[in-house]
Coordinates of C-alpha atoms in Angstrom, one line a residue:
X615 CA 93.7 14.4 61.8
X616 CA 95.3 13.8 65.2
X617 CA 97.6 16.6 66.2
X618 CA 100.3 16.9 69.1
X619 CA 100.4 20.4 70.4
X620 CA 103.5 21.2 72.5
X621 CA 103.4 24.2 74.8
X622 CA 99.7 23.7 75.1
X623 CA 99.3 25.4 78.3
X624 CA 100.7 28.7 77.2
X625 CA 99.0 31.9 76.0
X626 CA 99.1 30.9 72.3
X627 CA 98.5 27.2 73.3
X628 CA 95.2 28.0 74.7
X629 CA 94.1 29.8 71.6
X630 CA 95.3 26.9 69.4
X631 CA 93.5 24.3 71.3
X632 CA 90.1 26.1 71.2
X633 CA 90.6 26.6 67.4
X634 CA 91.6 23.0 66.8
X635 CA 88.7 21.7 68.9
X636 CA 86.3 23.9 67.0
X637 CA 87.6 22.7 63.7
X638 CA 86.9 19.1 64.6
X639 CA 90.7 18.1 64.9
X640 CA 91.6 15.5 67.6
X641 CA 94.3 17.1 69.9
X642 CA 96.9 15.6 72.2
X643 CA 98.1 18.5 74.3
X644 CA 101.6 18.3 75.9
X645 CA 102.6 20.1 79.0
X646 CA 105.5 19.6 81.5
X647 CA 102.9 19.2 84.4
X648 CA 100.0 16.8 84.5
X649 CA 96.8 18.6 83.4
X650 CA 93.1 17.9 82.6
X651 CA 90.3 19.5 80.9
X652 CA 89.7 21.4 77.6
X653 CA 88.2 18.2 75.9
X654 CA 91.7 17.2 74.9
X655 CA 94.0 14.4 75.8
X656 CA 96.9 15.8 78.0
X657 CA 100.2 14.1 78.1
X658 CA 103.4 15.0 80.2
X659 CA 106.6 15.7 78.3
X660 CA 109.6 17.7 79.0
X661 CA 111.6 18.8 76.0
X662 CA 114.7 19.5 78.1
X663 CA 115.2 15.9 79.0
X664 CA 113.2 14.1 76.4
X665 CA 110.8 12.6 78.9
X666 CA 107.5 11.5 77.4
X667 CA 108.4 12.4 73.8
X668 CA 108.1 8.9 72.4
X669 CA 104.8 8.4 73.9
X670 CA 103.5 12.0 72.9
X671 CA 104.2 11.4 69.1
X672 CA 102.9 8.0 68.9
X673 CA 99.9 7.7 66.6
X674 CA 99.8 11.3 65.6
X675 CA 99.6 12.8 62.1
X676 CA 101.0 16.2 62.8
X677 CA 102.9 18.1 65.4
X678 CA 102.3 21.8 66.1
X679 CA 105.4 22.9 68.1
X680 CA 104.8 25.8 70.3
X681 CA 106.9 25.1 73.4
X682 CA 109.5 27.6 74.2
X683 CA 111.7 28.9 77.1
X684 CA 112.3 32.5 76.3
X685 CA 114.1 33.3 79.7
X686 CA 116.7 31.7 81.7
X687 CA 119.1 28.8 81.3
X688 CA 116.7 26.4 79.8
X689 CA 116.4 28.2 76.5
X690 CA 119.0 26.3 74.7
X691 CA 118.0 23.0 76.2
X692 CA 114.3 23.4 75.3
X693 CA 114.3 25.5 72.1
X694 CA 117.3 24.0 70.2
X695 CA 118.1 20.6 71.9
X696 CA 114.4 20.0 72.7
X697 CA 113.4 20.7 69.3
X698 CA 115.9 18.2 68.0
X699 CA 114.6 15.6 70.4
X700 CA 111.1 16.3 69.3
X701 CA 112.0 16.1 65.5
X702 CA 113.8 12.9 65.9
X703 CA 111.1 11.2 67.9
X704 CA 108.5 12.4 65.4
X705 CA 110.5 11.2 62.5
X706 CA 110.8 7.7 64.1
X707 CA 107.0 7.7 64.8
X708 CA 106.2 8.6 61.2
X709 CA 104.7 11.9 61.6
X710 CA 103.7 13.5 58.4
X711 CA 103.9 17.2 59.3
X712 CA 105.7 19.4 61.7
X713 CA 104.6 23.0 62.1
X714 CA 107.0 25.2 64.2
X715 CA 106.1 28.7 65.6
X716 CA 108.9 31.2 65.4
X717 CA 109.2 35.1 65.4
X718 CA 109.5 37.6 62.6
X719 CA 112.9 39.0 62.9
X720 CA 115.0 36.1 64.2
X721 CA 117.1 36.3 61.2
X722 CA 117.7 40.0 61.7
X723 CA 117.5 41.2 65.3
X724 CA 120.5 40.2 67.5
X725 CA 118.8 39.0 70.5
X726 CA 120.0 35.8 72.2
X727 CA 116.7 34.3 72.3
X728 CA 116.2 35.0 68.6
X729 CA 119.4 33.2 67.8
X730 CA 118.0 30.1 69.5
X731 CA 114.8 30.3 67.7
X732 CA 116.6 30.5 64.5
X733 CA 118.7 27.5 65.4
X734 CA 115.6 25.7 66.0
X735 CA 114.1 26.5 62.6
X736 CA 117.3 25.1 61.1
X737 CA 116.8 21.9 63.1
X738 CA 113.3 21.6 61.9
X739 CA 114.3 22.2 58.3
X740 CA 117.1 19.7 58.4
X741 CA 115.0 17.0 60.0
X742 CA 113.2 13.9 58.6
X743 CA 109.6 15.3 59.1
X744 CA 108.0 17.4 56.3
X745 CA 107.8 20.9 57.8
X746 CA 106.4 24.4 58.0
X747 CA 107.5 27.5 59.9
X748 CA 105.3 30.3 60.7
X749 CA 107.0 33.4 62.1
X750 CA 104.6 35.7 63.8
X751 CA 105.0 39.2 64.9
X752 CA 104.7 40.1 68.7
X753 CA 101.4 39.5 70.4
X754 CA 99.6 42.6 71.8
X755 CA 99.6 41.0 75.3
X756 CA 103.4 41.0 75.2
X757 CA 103.6 44.7 74.5
X758 CA 101.0 45.4 77.1
X759 CA 102.9 43.6 79.8
X760 CA 106.3 45.2 78.9
X761 CA 104.6 48.7 79.2
X762 CA 103.1 47.9 82.5
X763 CA 106.3 46.6 83.7
X764 CA 108.2 49.7 82.6
X765 CA 105.5 52.0 84.1
X766 CA 105.9 50.5 87.6
X767 CA 109.1 52.2 87.7
X768 CA 107.9 55.6 87.0
X769 CA 107.9 56.7 83.4
X770 CA 107.5 54.4 80.4
X771 CA 111.1 53.8 79.1
X772 CA 111.7 53.0 75.6
X773 CA 113.0 53.9 72.1
X774 CA 110.2 55.9 70.5
X775 CA 111.2 55.0 67.0
X776 CA 111.2 51.3 67.4
X777 CA 108.5 49.6 65.1
X778 CA 106.2 47.0 66.3
X779 CA 103.3 45.2 64.5
X780 CA 101.1 43.5 67.2
X781 CA 99.1 40.5 65.9
X782 CA 96.2 38.9 67.7
X783 CA 96.9 35.4 69.3
X784 CA 93.4 34.1 68.1
X785 CA 94.3 35.1 64.6
X786 CA 97.8 33.4 64.8
X787 CA 96.0 30.3 66.0
X788 CA 93.6 30.4 63.1
X789 CA 96.7 30.7 60.7
X790 CA 98.4 27.7 62.2
X791 CA 95.1 25.6 61.9
X792 CA 95.0 26.5 58.3
X793 CA 98.6 25.6 57.7
X794 CA 98.0 22.2 59.4
X795 CA 95.2 21.4 57.0
X796 CA 97.1 22.9 54.0
X797 CA 100.1 20.3 54.7
X798 CA 103.8 20.9 54.7
X799 CA 105.2 24.2 53.2
X800 CA 108.8 23.1 53.3
X801 CA 109.5 26.9 53.9
X802 CA 108.9 29.8 56.0
X803 CA 105.8 31.9 56.3
X804 CA 105.4 35.3 58.1
X805 CA 102.2 36.6 59.6
X806 CA 101.8 40.0 61.2
X807 CA 99.2 42.3 62.6
X808 CA 97.3 44.9 60.4
X809 CA 99.4 48.0 61.6
X810 CA 102.9 49.0 62.1
X811 CA 103.3 51.3 65.1
X812 CA 106.1 53.4 66.5
X813 CA 106.8 52.7 70.0
X814 CA 105.6 56.1 71.0
X815 CA 102.3 55.9 69.0
X816 CA 101.7 52.5 70.9
X817 CA 102.6 54.1 74.3
X818 CA 100.1 57.1 73.6
X819 CA 97.2 54.7 72.9
X820 CA 98.0 52.5 75.9
X821 CA 98.3 55.5 78.2
X822 CA 94.9 56.8 76.9
X823 CA 93.2 53.4 77.4
X824 CA 94.5 53.2 81.0
X825 CA 94.1 56.9 81.9
X826 CA 97.7 57.0 82.8
X827 CA 99.7 60.3 82.9
X828 CA 103.0 58.6 83.2
X829 CA 105.3 60.2 80.7
X830 CA 107.4 58.6 77.9
X831 CA 111.1 58.7 78.8
X832 CA 112.8 58.3 75.4
X833 CA 115.9 56.0 75.6
X834 CA 117.6 55.3 72.2
X835 CA 118.7 51.7 71.9
X836 CA 122.4 51.6 71.0
X837 CA 124.2 49.6 68.3
X838 CA 123.1 47.2 65.8
X839 CA 120.2 46.2 68.0
X840 CA 118.7 49.6 68.0
X841 CA 119.3 50.0 64.2
X842 CA 117.4 46.8 63.3
X843 CA 114.6 47.6 65.6
X844 CA 114.1 51.0 64.4
X845 CA 114.5 49.9 60.7
X846 CA 111.6 47.4 61.0
X847 CA 113.4 44.2 62.1
X848 CA 110.3 43.1 64.0
X849 CA 107.7 43.8 61.4
X850 CA 106.7 42.1 58.0
X851 CA 105.1 43.3 54.8
X852 CA 103.9 39.9 53.8
X853 CA 100.2 39.4 53.1
X854 CA 97.7 38.4 54.3
X855 CA 97.7 40.0 57.7
X856 CA 95.5 39.8 60.8
X857 CA 92.7 42.4 61.2
X858 CA 92.5 43.1 64.9
X859 CA 94.4 46.2 65.9
X860 CA 96.3 47.4 68.9
X861 CA 93.3 49.6 69.6
X862 CA 91.1 46.6 69.5
X863 CA 93.3 44.9 72.2
X864 CA 93.3 47.9 74.3
X865 CA 89.4 48.3 74.1
X866 CA 88.9 44.7 74.9
X867 CA 91.4 44.9 77.9
X868 CA 90.8 48.2 79.4
X869 CA 87.5 49.5 77.8
X870 CA 86.6 53.0 77.1
X871 CA 89.0 53.6 74.2
X872 CA 87.9 54.3 70.9
X873 CA 88.5 51.6 68.2
X874 CA 90.1 52.5 65.0

């Protein structure tokens, strides 16, 4: 099997490339900028313009679509219109399976970026290529980065009752590799981490791991957004789940914290 991976230079992309390579799958990796290495074939594509897409999908059996632009003005161009360009090009090339990576909660949590991800799911489902969508919960690195950014301003700021379910990047990569091999689902699969944590629980563990004494300043998120986040809009009860916990991530990142 030969697979095109979009967004191959990102955090999840690195984990996916390693996993597919270990599984003996031939990989064509797409990036906006020229790259080499990683024992894969690199190609230059730009979803915002369509540049390089025809060449990128030529001769591949499946597409693993990871590319996204979560911030800035490019989001709609990349995540929605770019996904449509990719789906059309893949259909014309006779690709047999397109797997799209989305986020748990895109159909519930009223965030503009999530609306674009949901629209991209709909583009994939309406397209000519047999498809699967994997919605994952948040990566622990994302939560870690968010807490670090908040702490630079003084106290850690957040709604202590918001629920999160960090899932290991490598485990999501393994799930994606398994979905490629299993073939098109024609539907949506959710995948989350092993634990659902309140924001204040996650913060306390993070502070302990870093030896930080910065206080948590609780700020209740208003409106529908806050209600959905506190009600579990970002988590899933679907099984199976990953096994690596938030504590595992903290131990690997900072050391000296007890795993649980």
